[in-house]
Amino acid sequence: MSEPTIDLGGVIVATALAFKEDASAPAGLTVDYDKFGEHVDFLMSNGCRGVGPNGSLGEYSSLTDDERRKVVQVAVDAVDGRGVVVAGAHGVGWHQAQTWARHAADDGADGVLVLPPTIYRANDNEVVEHYRKVAEVGIPIMAYNNPFDTKVDITPALVAQIAEIPEVVALKEFSGDVRRVYEISELCDIDIIAGADDVLFELMVNGAVGWFAGYPNAFPKEAVELYELCVSGKWLEAKALYQQLVAVFRWDSRTEFVQAIKLSMDICGNSFGGRTRPPRGPLSDAQADQVKADTERALAAIARR
């Protein structure tokens, strides 16, 4: 049997999820599948490589099981073969993550994004076992290192262990430590994917091959251009564009990143952001003012180009 493969070169957008008011739904908000499908189509029409539904930005942990599964189905339908769908398959235990990976495979996703065990602070052996069990589904896996949210750091040495699992084809790196690209590359052969928008340029310079991104929800065209400049080695041009965007990109690494990115989407006016479900509440007035200022500064700089 051949090993699972997936081409992750390009901008894969960790998609935000649209809600609409419904008093009978959880927290008075129901998923707006139509708007979500339109948003996915918008991203693909602007040159993105694919989408990543049911990530943290997609508020997967606030969804019902039925909603979580349908989001992937809508994404697959909206992409319509134009790119890839890498669905979040996160779970507290491997049995839960495995179930979501199986659903994703059955529903047409091309791969899954998998955190270490969520909530529980797993040790190295438990992390490796988690990925081994999810790999039994047979779908390509992008491991996700987010030590801030999971309290588990997939260090380069641990990446090397996970990379021995054939189904684990990539690592979404969100630690913020751009030096890790070199160390990981010295230890094993795995695709490293930039996972934090505000270190995208630095990670690409150091050898990342893809970008699993949040802010391209608001700036897909510019994100694709930035990625392609990096891939082409046009570093000065890439840096010039990156400098115009990095202030707003920093919100991708802050606690309120979901609310911030949704607000930026609304400000840009080319897609729908809207409200978030609990536990995420609204931005403070000061935060909203800053997101607005950073977004408008980026839009103004783009308009001057």
PDB file of C-alpha atoms in Angstrom:
ATOM      1  CA  MET A   1       0.000   0.000   0.000  1.00  0.00           C
ATOM      2  CA  SER A   2       1.349   3.426  -0.936  1.00  0.00           C
ATOM      3  CA  GLU A   3       1.895   6.015   1.777  1.00  0.00           C
ATOM      4  CA  PRO A   4      -0.631   8.876   2.046  1.00  0.00           C
ATOM      5  CA  THR A   5       0.478  12.081   0.331  1.00  0.00           C
ATOM      6  CA  ILE A   6      -0.886  15.575  -0.033  1.00  0.00           C
ATOM      7  CA  ASP A   7       0.503  18.704  -1.698  1.00  0.00           C
ATOM      8  CA  LEU A   8       0.472  21.418   0.966  1.00  0.00           C
ATOM      9  CA  GLY A   9       2.383  24.053  -0.980  1.00  0.00           C
ATOM     10  CA  GLY A  10       0.338  27.252  -0.968  1.00  0.00           C
ATOM     11  CA  VAL A  11      -1.980  29.176   1.315  1.00  0.00           C
ATOM     12  CA  ILE A  12      -4.389  26.923   3.172  1.00  0.00           C
ATOM     13  CA  VAL A  13      -6.821  29.090   5.090  1.00  0.00           C
ATOM     14  CA  ALA A  14      -7.879  28.140   8.593  1.00  0.00           C
ATOM     15  CA  THR A  15     -11.439  29.192   7.937  1.00  0.00           C
ATOM     16  CA  ALA A  16     -13.535  31.351  10.215  1.00  0.00           C
ATOM     17  CA  LEU A  17     -17.128  30.199  10.580  1.00  0.00           C
ATOM     18  CA  ALA A  18     -20.208  32.332  10.052  1.00  0.00           C
ATOM     19  CA  PHE A  19     -23.110  32.235  12.519  1.00  0.00           C
ATOM     20  CA  LYS A  20     -26.580  33.751  12.448  1.00  0.00           C
ATOM     21  CA  GLU A  21     -29.003  34.448  15.250  1.00  0.00           C
ATOM     22  CA  ASP A  22     -31.333  31.636  16.257  1.00  0.00           C
ATOM     23  CA  ALA A  23     -32.823  31.575  19.734  1.00  0.00           C
ATOM     24  CA  SER A  24     -33.127  27.782  19.655  1.00  0.00           C
ATOM     25  CA  ALA A  25     -29.447  27.209  18.809  1.00  0.00           C
ATOM     26  CA  PRO A  26     -26.507  26.969  21.242  1.00  0.00           C
ATOM     27  CA  ALA A  27     -25.866  30.454  22.716  1.00  0.00           C
ATOM     28  CA  GLY A  28     -28.512  31.802  20.323  1.00  0.00           C
ATOM     29  CA  LEU A  29     -26.297  31.311  17.276  1.00  0.00           C
ATOM     30  CA  THR A  30     -26.624  28.724  14.530  1.00  0.00           C
ATOM     31  CA  VAL A  31     -24.053  27.986  11.830  1.00  0.00           C
ATOM     32  CA  ASP A  32     -24.726  29.881   8.622  1.00  0.00           C
ATOM     33  CA  TYR A  33     -23.690  27.171   6.191  1.00  0.00           C
ATOM     34  CA  ASP A  34     -24.617  29.235   3.130  1.00  0.00           C
ATOM     35  CA  LYS A  35     -22.354  32.108   4.122  1.00  0.00           C
ATOM     36  CA  PHE A  36     -19.596  29.673   5.058  1.00  0.00           C
ATOM     37  CA  GLY A  37     -19.810  27.998   1.659  1.00  0.00           C
ATOM     38  CA  GLU A  38     -19.696  31.389  -0.050  1.00  0.00           C
ATOM     39  CA  HIS A  39     -16.641  32.304   1.991  1.00  0.00           C
ATOM     40  CA  VAL A  40     -14.823  29.103   1.003  1.00  0.00           C
ATOM     41  CA  ASP A  41     -15.625  29.805  -2.650  1.00  0.00           C
ATOM     42  CA  PHE A  42     -14.309  33.363  -2.216  1.00  0.00           C
ATOM     43  CA  LEU A  43     -11.017  32.073  -0.822  1.00  0.00           C
ATOM     44  CA  MET A  44     -10.558  29.523  -3.596  1.00  0.00           C
ATOM     45  CA  SER A  45     -11.431  32.132  -6.239  1.00  0.00           C
ATOM     46  CA  ASN A  46      -8.609  34.292  -4.887  1.00  0.00           C
ATOM     47  CA  GLY A  47      -5.972  31.637  -5.436  1.00  0.00           C
ATOM     48  CA  CYS A  48      -5.777  29.885  -2.088  1.00  0.00           C
ATOM     49  CA  ARG A  49      -4.522  26.308  -2.116  1.00  0.00           C
ATOM     50  CA  GLY A  50      -7.283  25.108   0.150  1.00  0.00           C
ATOM     51  CA  VAL A  51      -9.131  25.489   3.412  1.00  0.00           C
ATOM     52  CA  GLY A  52      -8.879  24.123   6.921  1.00  0.00           C
ATOM     53  CA  PRO A  53     -12.331  23.908   8.527  1.00  0.00           C
ATOM     54  CA  ASN A  54     -12.822  23.027  12.194  1.00  0.00           C
ATOM     55  CA  GLY A  55      -9.654  24.591  13.505  1.00  0.00           C
ATOM     56  CA  SER A  56      -9.529  26.872  16.519  1.00  0.00           C
ATOM     57  CA  LEU A  57     -10.424  29.782  14.253  1.00  0.00           C
ATOM     58  CA  GLY A  58     -13.444  27.775  13.094  1.00  0.00           C
ATOM     59  CA  GLU A  59     -14.565  27.456  16.726  1.00  0.00           C
ATOM     60  CA  TYR A  60     -14.737  23.667  16.501  1.00  0.00           C
ATOM     61  CA  SER A  61     -14.837  23.235  20.276  1.00  0.00           C
ATOM     62  CA  SER A  62     -18.058  25.299  20.428  1.00  0.00           C
ATOM     63  CA  LEU A  63     -19.880  23.237  17.799  1.00  0.00           C
ATOM     64  CA  THR A  64     -22.253  20.333  18.217  1.00  0.00           C
ATOM     65  CA  ASP A  65     -21.109  17.042  16.697  1.00  0.00           C
ATOM     66  CA  ASP A  66     -23.600  17.417  13.854  1.00  0.00           C
ATOM     67  CA  GLU A  67     -22.443  20.963  13.118  1.00  0.00           C
ATOM     68  CA  ARG A  68     -18.799  19.993  13.217  1.00  0.00           C
ATOM     69  CA  ARG A  69     -19.299  17.259  10.663  1.00  0.00           C
ATOM     70  CA  LYS A  70     -21.489  19.315   8.340  1.00  0.00           C
ATOM     71  CA  VAL A  71     -18.910  22.130   8.264  1.00  0.00           C
ATOM     72  CA  VAL A  72     -16.442  19.741   6.615  1.00  0.00           C
ATOM     73  CA  GLN A  73     -19.052  18.547   4.143  1.00  0.00           C
ATOM     74  CA  VAL A  74     -19.880  22.136   3.162  1.00  0.00           C
ATOM     75  CA  ALA A  75     -16.185  22.952   2.761  1.00  0.00           C
ATOM     76  CA  VAL A  76     -15.602  19.945   0.508  1.00  0.00           C
ATOM     77  CA  ASP A  77     -18.589  20.882  -1.649  1.00  0.00           C
ATOM     78  CA  ALA A  78     -17.513  24.521  -1.893  1.00  0.00           C
ATOM     79  CA  VAL A  79     -13.895  23.725  -2.778  1.00  0.00           C
ATOM     80  CA  ASP A  80     -15.278  21.440  -5.496  1.00  0.00           C
ATOM     81  CA  GLY A  81     -11.953  19.889  -6.440  1.00  0.00           C
ATOM     82  CA  ARG A  82     -10.118  23.193  -6.893  1.00  0.00           C
ATOM     83  CA  GLY A  83      -7.772  22.554  -3.974  1.00  0.00           C
ATOM     84  CA  VAL A  84      -7.465  20.696  -0.714  1.00  0.00           C
ATOM     85  CA  VAL A  85      -9.521  20.445   2.456  1.00  0.00           C
ATOM     86  CA  VAL A  86      -7.515  19.785   5.628  1.00  0.00           C
ATOM     87  CA  ALA A  87     -10.097  19.305   8.363  1.00  0.00           C
ATOM     88  CA  GLY A  88      -9.437  19.733  12.051  1.00  0.00           C
ATOM     89  CA  ALA A  89      -9.640  16.379  13.850  1.00  0.00           C
ATOM     90  CA  HIS A  90      -8.789  17.466  17.366  1.00  0.00           C
ATOM     91  CA  GLY A  91      -9.845  15.567  20.466  1.00  0.00           C
ATOM     92  CA  VAL A  92      -9.073  15.080  24.126  1.00  0.00           C
ATOM     93  CA  GLY A  93      -8.154  11.448  23.470  1.00  0.00           C
ATOM     94  CA  TRP A  94      -7.000   9.581  20.399  1.00  0.00           C
ATOM     95  CA  HIS A  95     -10.325   7.742  20.197  1.00  0.00           C
ATOM     96  CA  GLN A  96     -12.110  11.071  19.686  1.00  0.00           C
ATOM     97  CA  ALA A  97      -9.529  12.458  17.249  1.00  0.00           C
ATOM     98  CA  GLN A  98      -9.621   9.178  15.345  1.00  0.00           C
ATOM     99  CA  THR A  99     -13.394   9.421  15.008  1.00  0.00           C
ATOM    100  CA  TRP A 100     -13.172  12.933  13.580  1.00  0.00           C
ATOM    101  CA  ALA A 101     -10.412  11.865  11.200  1.00  0.00           C
ATOM    102  CA  ARG A 102     -12.589   9.001   9.994  1.00  0.00           C
ATOM    103  CA  HIS A 103     -15.542  11.331   9.468  1.00  0.00           C
ATOM    104  CA  ALA A 104     -13.276  13.731   7.542  1.00  0.00           C
ATOM    105  CA  ALA A 105     -12.036  10.938   5.296  1.00  0.00           C
ATOM    106  CA  ASP A 106     -15.556   9.660   4.689  1.00  0.00           C
ATOM    107  CA  ASP A 107     -16.765  13.174   3.852  1.00  0.00           C
ATOM    108  CA  GLY A 108     -14.073  13.820   1.242  1.00  0.00           C
ATOM    109  CA  ALA A 109     -11.369  15.759   3.075  1.00  0.00           C
ATOM    110  CA  ASP A 110      -7.861  15.395   1.684  1.00  0.00           C
ATOM    111  CA  GLY A 111      -6.123  15.455   5.053  1.00  0.00           C
ATOM    112  CA  VAL A 112      -6.572  16.282   8.721  1.00  0.00           C
ATOM    113  CA  LEU A 113      -4.969  18.757  11.101  1.00  0.00           C
ATOM    114  CA  VAL A 114      -4.384  17.143  14.481  1.00  0.00           C
ATOM    115  CA  LEU A 115      -3.372  18.733  17.768  1.00  0.00           C
ATOM    116  CA  PRO A 116      -1.885  16.612  20.541  1.00  0.00           C
ATOM    117  CA  PRO A 117      -4.506  15.610  23.129  1.00  0.00           C
ATOM    118  CA  THR A 118      -6.457  18.729  24.031  1.00  0.00           C
ATOM    119  CA  ILE A 119      -7.197  19.776  27.635  1.00  0.00           C
ATOM    120  CA  TYR A 120      -4.973  16.986  29.029  1.00  0.00           C
ATOM    121  CA  ARG A 121      -1.258  17.793  29.190  1.00  0.00           C
ATOM    122  CA  ALA A 122       0.101  14.651  27.555  1.00  0.00           C
ATOM    123  CA  ASN A 123       3.656  13.353  27.872  1.00  0.00           C
ATOM    124  CA  ASP A 124       5.807  12.483  24.872  1.00  0.00           C
ATOM    125  CA  ASN A 125       4.786   8.825  24.720  1.00  0.00           C
ATOM    126  CA  GLU A 126       1.108   9.761  24.883  1.00  0.00           C
ATOM    127  CA  VAL A 127       1.559  12.330  22.110  1.00  0.00           C
ATOM    128  CA  VAL A 128       3.189   9.759  19.828  1.00  0.00           C
ATOM    129  CA  GLU A 129       0.465   7.231  20.614  1.00  0.00           C
ATOM    130  CA  HIS A 130      -2.175   9.843  19.827  1.00  0.00           C
ATOM    131  CA  TYR A 131      -0.797  10.330  16.322  1.00  0.00           C
ATOM    132  CA  ARG A 132      -0.232   6.615  15.760  1.00  0.00           C
ATOM    133  CA  LYS A 133      -3.861   5.873  16.521  1.00  0.00           C
ATOM    134  CA  VAL A 134      -5.203   8.665  14.315  1.00  0.00           C
ATOM    135  CA  ALA A 135      -2.905   7.423  11.555  1.00  0.00           C
ATOM    136  CA  GLU A 136      -4.801   4.127  11.517  1.00  0.00           C
ATOM    137  CA  VAL A 137      -7.526   5.954   9.570  1.00  0.00           C
ATOM    138  CA  GLY A 138      -5.104   6.179   6.652  1.00  0.00           C
ATOM    139  CA  ILE A 139      -5.605   9.861   5.811  1.00  0.00           C
ATOM    140  CA  PRO A 140      -2.638  12.295   5.583  1.00  0.00           C
ATOM    141  CA  ILE A 141      -2.011  14.079   8.872  1.00  0.00           C
ATOM    142  CA  MET A 142      -0.629  17.553   9.547  1.00  0.00           C
ATOM    143  CA  ALA A 143       0.488  17.582  13.174  1.00  0.00           C
ATOM    144  CA  TYR A 144      -0.107  20.881  14.925  1.00  0.00           C
ATOM    145  CA  ASN A 145       2.299  22.325  17.467  1.00  0.00           C
ATOM    146  CA  ASN A 146       0.464  24.945  19.517  1.00  0.00           C
ATOM    147  CA  PRO A 147       2.068  24.882  22.976  1.00  0.00           C
ATOM    148  CA  PHE A 148       0.129  27.949  24.093  1.00  0.00           C
ATOM    149  CA  ASP A 149      -3.299  26.326  23.897  1.00  0.00           C
ATOM    150  CA  THR A 150      -2.448  22.662  24.535  1.00  0.00           C
ATOM    151  CA  LYS A 151       0.419  23.160  27.015  1.00  0.00           C
ATOM    152  CA  VAL A 152       2.205  20.459  25.008  1.00  0.00           C
ATOM    153  CA  ASP A 153       5.264  21.510  23.051  1.00  0.00           C
ATOM    154  CA  ILE A 154       6.048  19.246  20.100  1.00  0.00           C
ATOM    155  CA  THR A 155       9.777  19.878  20.278  1.00  0.00           C
ATOM    156  CA  PRO A 156      12.033  19.072  17.317  1.00  0.00           C
ATOM    157  CA  ALA A 157      13.046  15.796  18.969  1.00  0.00           C
ATOM    158  CA  LEU A 158       9.388  14.843  19.399  1.00  0.00           C
ATOM    159  CA  VAL A 159       8.629  15.910  15.816  1.00  0.00           C
ATOM    160  CA  ALA A 160      11.292  13.432  14.691  1.00  0.00           C
ATOM    161  CA  GLN A 161       9.452  10.619  16.494  1.00  0.00           C
ATOM    162  CA  ILE A 162       6.086  11.588  15.048  1.00  0.00           C
ATOM    163  CA  ALA A 163       7.584  11.923  11.568  1.00  0.00           C
ATOM    164  CA  GLU A 164       8.340   8.188  11.613  1.00  0.00           C
ATOM    165  CA  ILE A 165       4.584   7.610  11.255  1.00  0.00           C
ATOM    166  CA  PRO A 166       4.024   7.444   7.456  1.00  0.00           C
ATOM    167  CA  GLU A 167       0.675   9.235   7.592  1.00  0.00           C
ATOM    168  CA  VAL A 168       2.173  12.257   9.382  1.00  0.00           C
ATOM    169  CA  VAL A 169       3.335  14.268   6.384  1.00  0.00           C
ATOM    170  CA  ALA A 170       3.604  17.802   7.787  1.00  0.00           C
ATOM    171  CA  LEU A 171       3.885  19.943  10.896  1.00  0.00           C
ATOM    172  CA  LYS A 172       1.995  23.177  11.444  1.00  0.00           C
ATOM    173  CA  GLU A 173       4.478  25.155  13.531  1.00  0.00           C
ATOM    174  CA  PHE A 174       2.956  27.745  15.863  1.00  0.00           C
ATOM    175  CA  SER A 175       5.532  28.026  18.620  1.00  0.00           C
ATOM    176  CA  GLY A 176       6.828  31.336  17.250  1.00  0.00           C
ATOM    177  CA  ASP A 177      10.414  30.045  17.387  1.00  0.00           C
ATOM    178  CA  VAL A 178      11.615  30.448  13.808  1.00  0.00           C
ATOM    179  CA  ARG A 179      14.884  28.666  14.622  1.00  0.00           C
ATOM    180  CA  ARG A 180      13.061  25.365  14.839  1.00  0.00           C
ATOM    181  CA  VAL A 181      12.739  24.962  11.090  1.00  0.00           C
ATOM    182  CA  TYR A 182      16.449  24.247  10.798  1.00  0.00           C
ATOM    183  CA  GLU A 183      16.568  21.898  13.780  1.00  0.00           C
ATOM    184  CA  ILE A 184      13.558  19.906  12.636  1.00  0.00           C
ATOM    185  CA  SER A 185      15.006  19.635   9.131  1.00  0.00           C
ATOM    186  CA  GLU A 186      18.249  18.314  10.600  1.00  0.00           C
ATOM    187  CA  LEU A 187      16.409  15.596  12.503  1.00  0.00           C
ATOM    188  CA  CYS A 188      13.798  14.341  10.043  1.00  0.00           C
ATOM    189  CA  ASP A 189      12.116  14.743   6.671  1.00  0.00           C
ATOM    190  CA  ILE A 190       8.752  16.438   7.152  1.00  0.00           C
ATOM    191  CA  ASP A 191       7.045  19.390   5.500  1.00  0.00           C
ATOM    192  CA  ILE A 192       7.057  22.384   7.828  1.00  0.00           C
ATOM    193  CA  ILE A 193       4.047  24.658   7.484  1.00  0.00           C
ATOM    194  CA  ALA A 194       4.040  28.213   8.802  1.00  0.00           C
ATOM    195  CA  GLY A 195       1.264  28.289  11.366  1.00  0.00           C
ATOM    196  CA  ALA A 196       1.497  31.801  12.803  1.00  0.00           C
ATOM    197  CA  ASP A 197       0.827  34.727  10.499  1.00  0.00           C
ATOM    198  CA  ASP A 198       3.178  37.162  12.222  1.00  0.00           C
ATOM    199  CA  VAL A 199       6.250  34.975  11.636  1.00  0.00           C
ATOM    200  CA  LEU A 200       5.275  33.870   8.139  1.00  0.00           C
ATOM    201  CA  PHE A 201       8.112  35.657   6.366  1.00  0.00           C
ATOM    202  CA  GLU A 202      10.751  34.437   8.806  1.00  0.00           C
ATOM    203  CA  LEU A 203       9.539  30.836   8.633  1.00  0.00           C
ATOM    204  CA  MET A 204       9.445  30.875   4.828  1.00  0.00           C
ATOM    205  CA  VAL A 205      12.997  32.250   4.690  1.00  0.00           C
ATOM    206  CA  ASN A 206      14.098  29.393   6.929  1.00  0.00           C
ATOM    207  CA  GLY A 207      12.492  26.696   4.822  1.00  0.00           C
ATOM    208  CA  ALA A 208       8.754  26.358   5.506  1.00  0.00           C
ATOM    209  CA  VAL A 209       6.975  25.071   2.409  1.00  0.00           C
ATOM    210  CA  GLY A 210       3.398  26.128   3.097  1.00  0.00           C
ATOM    211  CA  TRP A 211       1.228  28.486   5.094  1.00  0.00           C
ATOM    212  CA  PHE A 212      -1.779  27.376   7.126  1.00  0.00           C
ATOM    213  CA  ALA A 213      -3.122  30.795   7.810  1.00  0.00           C
ATOM    214  CA  GLY A 214      -5.743  32.824   9.664  1.00  0.00           C
ATOM    215  CA  TYR A 215      -5.584  36.328   8.249  1.00  0.00           C
ATOM    216  CA  PRO A 216      -6.013  35.286   4.616  1.00  0.00           C
ATOM    217  CA  ASN A 217      -9.680  35.029   5.613  1.00  0.00           C
ATOM    218  CA  ALA A 218      -9.582  38.824   5.284  1.00  0.00           C
ATOM    219  CA  PHE A 219      -6.698  39.287   2.811  1.00  0.00           C
ATOM    220  CA  PRO A 220      -6.618  36.196   0.564  1.00  0.00           C
ATOM    221  CA  LYS A 221      -5.305  37.862  -2.575  1.00  0.00           C
ATOM    222  CA  GLU A 222      -2.449  39.589  -0.764  1.00  0.00           C
ATOM    223  CA  ALA A 223      -1.652  36.444   1.209  1.00  0.00           C
ATOM    224  CA  VAL A 224      -1.311  34.390  -1.958  1.00  0.00           C
ATOM    225  CA  GLU A 225       0.890  37.080  -3.491  1.00  0.00           C
ATOM    226  CA  LEU A 226       3.071  37.163  -0.378  1.00  0.00           C
ATOM    227  CA  TYR A 227       3.455  33.391  -0.351  1.00  0.00           C
ATOM    228  CA  GLU A 228       4.304  33.250  -4.055  1.00  0.00           C
ATOM    229  CA  LEU A 229       6.913  35.996  -3.689  1.00  0.00           C
ATOM    230  CA  CYS A 230       8.558  33.954  -0.952  1.00  0.00           C
ATOM    231  CA  VAL A 231       8.487  30.747  -2.969  1.00  0.00           C
ATOM    232  CA  SER A 232      10.021  32.623  -5.934  1.00  0.00           C
ATOM    233  CA  GLY A 233      12.850  33.923  -3.754  1.00  0.00           C
ATOM    234  CA  LYS A 234      11.792  37.538  -4.257  1.00  0.00           C
ATOM    235  CA  TRP A 235      12.565  38.268  -0.653  1.00  0.00           C
ATOM    236  CA  LEU A 236      12.802  42.056  -0.825  1.00  0.00           C
ATOM    237  CA  GLU A 237       9.431  42.336  -2.534  1.00  0.00           C
ATOM    238  CA  ALA A 238       7.959  39.833  -0.089  1.00  0.00           C
ATOM    239  CA  LYS A 239       9.339  41.741   2.880  1.00  0.00           C
ATOM    240  CA  ALA A 240       7.932  45.022   1.599  1.00  0.00           C
ATOM    241  CA  LEU A 241       4.435  43.495   1.380  1.00  0.00           C
ATOM    242  CA  TYR A 242       4.800  41.663   4.690  1.00  0.00           C
ATOM    243  CA  GLN A 243       5.715  44.863   6.495  1.00  0.00           C
ATOM    244  CA  GLN A 244       2.404  46.374   5.408  1.00  0.00           C
ATOM    245  CA  LEU A 245       0.459  43.432   6.836  1.00  0.00           C
ATOM    246  CA  VAL A 246       2.378  42.230   9.876  1.00  0.00           C
ATOM    247  CA  ALA A 247       0.775  44.643  12.360  1.00  0.00           C
ATOM    248  CA  VAL A 248      -2.673  43.215  11.713  1.00  0.00           C
ATOM    249  CA  PHE A 249      -1.205  39.708  11.358  1.00  0.00           C
ATOM    250  CA  ARG A 250      -0.076  39.911  15.001  1.00  0.00           C
ATOM    251  CA  TRP A 251      -3.663  39.475  16.080  1.00  0.00           C
ATOM    252  CA  ASP A 252      -3.416  35.892  14.815  1.00  0.00           C
ATOM    253  CA  SER A 253      -1.158  35.116  17.797  1.00  0.00           C
ATOM    254  CA  ARG A 254      -3.276  36.804  20.458  1.00  0.00           C
ATOM    255  CA  THR A 255      -5.926  35.334  22.731  1.00  0.00           C
ATOM    256  CA  GLU A 256      -8.726  37.149  20.869  1.00  0.00           C
ATOM    257  CA  PHE A 257      -7.552  36.075  17.417  1.00  0.00           C
ATOM    258  CA  VAL A 258     -10.921  34.657  16.375  1.00  0.00           C
ATOM    259  CA  GLN A 259     -12.814  37.846  17.218  1.00  0.00           C
ATOM    260  CA  ALA A 260     -10.067  39.991  15.657  1.00  0.00           C
ATOM    261  CA  ILE A 261      -9.957  38.117  12.367  1.00  0.00           C
ATOM    262  CA  LYS A 262     -13.754  38.127  12.103  1.00  0.00           C
ATOM    263  CA  LEU A 263     -13.790  41.881  12.686  1.00  0.00           C
ATOM    264  CA  SER A 264     -11.101  42.374  10.033  1.00  0.00           C
ATOM    265  CA  MET A 265     -13.191  40.324   7.608  1.00  0.00           C
ATOM    266  CA  ASP A 266     -16.148  42.612   8.235  1.00  0.00           C
ATOM    267  CA  ILE A 267     -14.002  45.728   7.792  1.00  0.00           C
ATOM    268  CA  CYS A 268     -12.550  44.456   4.519  1.00  0.00           C
ATOM    269  CA  GLY A 269     -16.106  43.926   3.314  1.00  0.00           C
ATOM    270  CA  ASN A 270     -15.406  40.988   1.041  1.00  0.00           C
ATOM    271  CA  SER A 271     -16.665  38.287   3.367  1.00  0.00           C
ATOM    272  CA  PHE A 272     -18.676  37.788   6.550  1.00  0.00           C
ATOM    273  CA  GLY A 273     -17.072  37.602   9.999  1.00  0.00           C
ATOM    274  CA  GLY A 274     -19.694  38.313  12.602  1.00  0.00           C
ATOM    275  CA  ARG A 275     -20.094  37.040  16.135  1.00  0.00           C
ATOM    276  CA  THR A 276     -18.437  34.220  18.038  1.00  0.00           C
ATOM    277  CA  ARG A 277     -19.882  31.530  20.274  1.00  0.00           C
ATOM    278  CA  PRO A 278     -18.893  31.179  23.939  1.00  0.00           C
ATOM    279  CA  PRO A 279     -16.444  30.995  25.531  1.00  0.00           C
ATOM    280  CA  ARG A 280     -15.356  33.783  23.181  1.00  0.00           C
ATOM    281  CA  GLY A 281     -17.004  37.088  23.978  1.00  0.00           C
ATOM    282  CA  PRO A 282     -16.825  40.424  22.168  1.00  0.00           C
ATOM    283  CA  LEU A 283     -13.655  42.458  21.905  1.00  0.00           C
ATOM    284  CA  SER A 284     -13.274  45.346  24.297  1.00  0.00           C
ATOM    285  CA  ASP A 285     -13.744  48.788  22.789  1.00  0.00           C
ATOM    286  CA  ALA A 286      -9.990  49.351  22.924  1.00  0.00           C
ATOM    287  CA  GLN A 287      -9.263  46.031  21.218  1.00  0.00           C
ATOM    288  CA  ALA A 288     -11.856  46.640  18.522  1.00  0.00           C
ATOM    289  CA  ASP A 289     -10.441  50.111  17.875  1.00  0.00           C
ATOM    290  CA  GLN A 290      -6.946  48.664  17.517  1.00  0.00           C
ATOM    291  CA  VAL A 291      -8.040  45.878  15.184  1.00  0.00           C
ATOM    292  CA  LYS A 292      -9.876  48.449  13.086  1.00  0.00           C
ATOM    293  CA  ALA A 293      -6.831  50.738  12.966  1.00  0.00           C
ATOM    294  CA  ASP A 294      -4.465  47.885  12.055  1.00  0.00           C
ATOM    295  CA  THR A 295      -6.826  46.567   9.392  1.00  0.00           C
ATOM    296  CA  GLU A 296      -7.443  49.970   7.830  1.00  0.00           C
ATOM    297  CA  ARG A 297      -3.717  50.722   7.835  1.00  0.00           C
ATOM    298  CA  ALA A 298      -3.115  47.498   5.914  1.00  0.00           C
ATOM    299  CA  LEU A 299      -5.916  48.291   3.451  1.00  0.00           C
ATOM    300  CA  ALA A 300      -4.527  51.780   2.871  1.00  0.00           C
ATOM    301  CA  ALA A 301      -1.049  50.426   2.229  1.00  0.00           C
ATOM    302  CA  ILE A 302      -2.420  47.864  -0.203  1.00  0.00           C
ATOM    303  CA  ALA A 303      -4.362  50.581  -2.031  1.00  0.00           C
ATOM    304  CA  ARG A 304      -1.177  52.622  -2.472  1.00  0.00           C
ATOM    305  CA  ARG A 305       0.720  49.777  -4.129  1.00  0.00           C
TER     306      ARG A 305
END
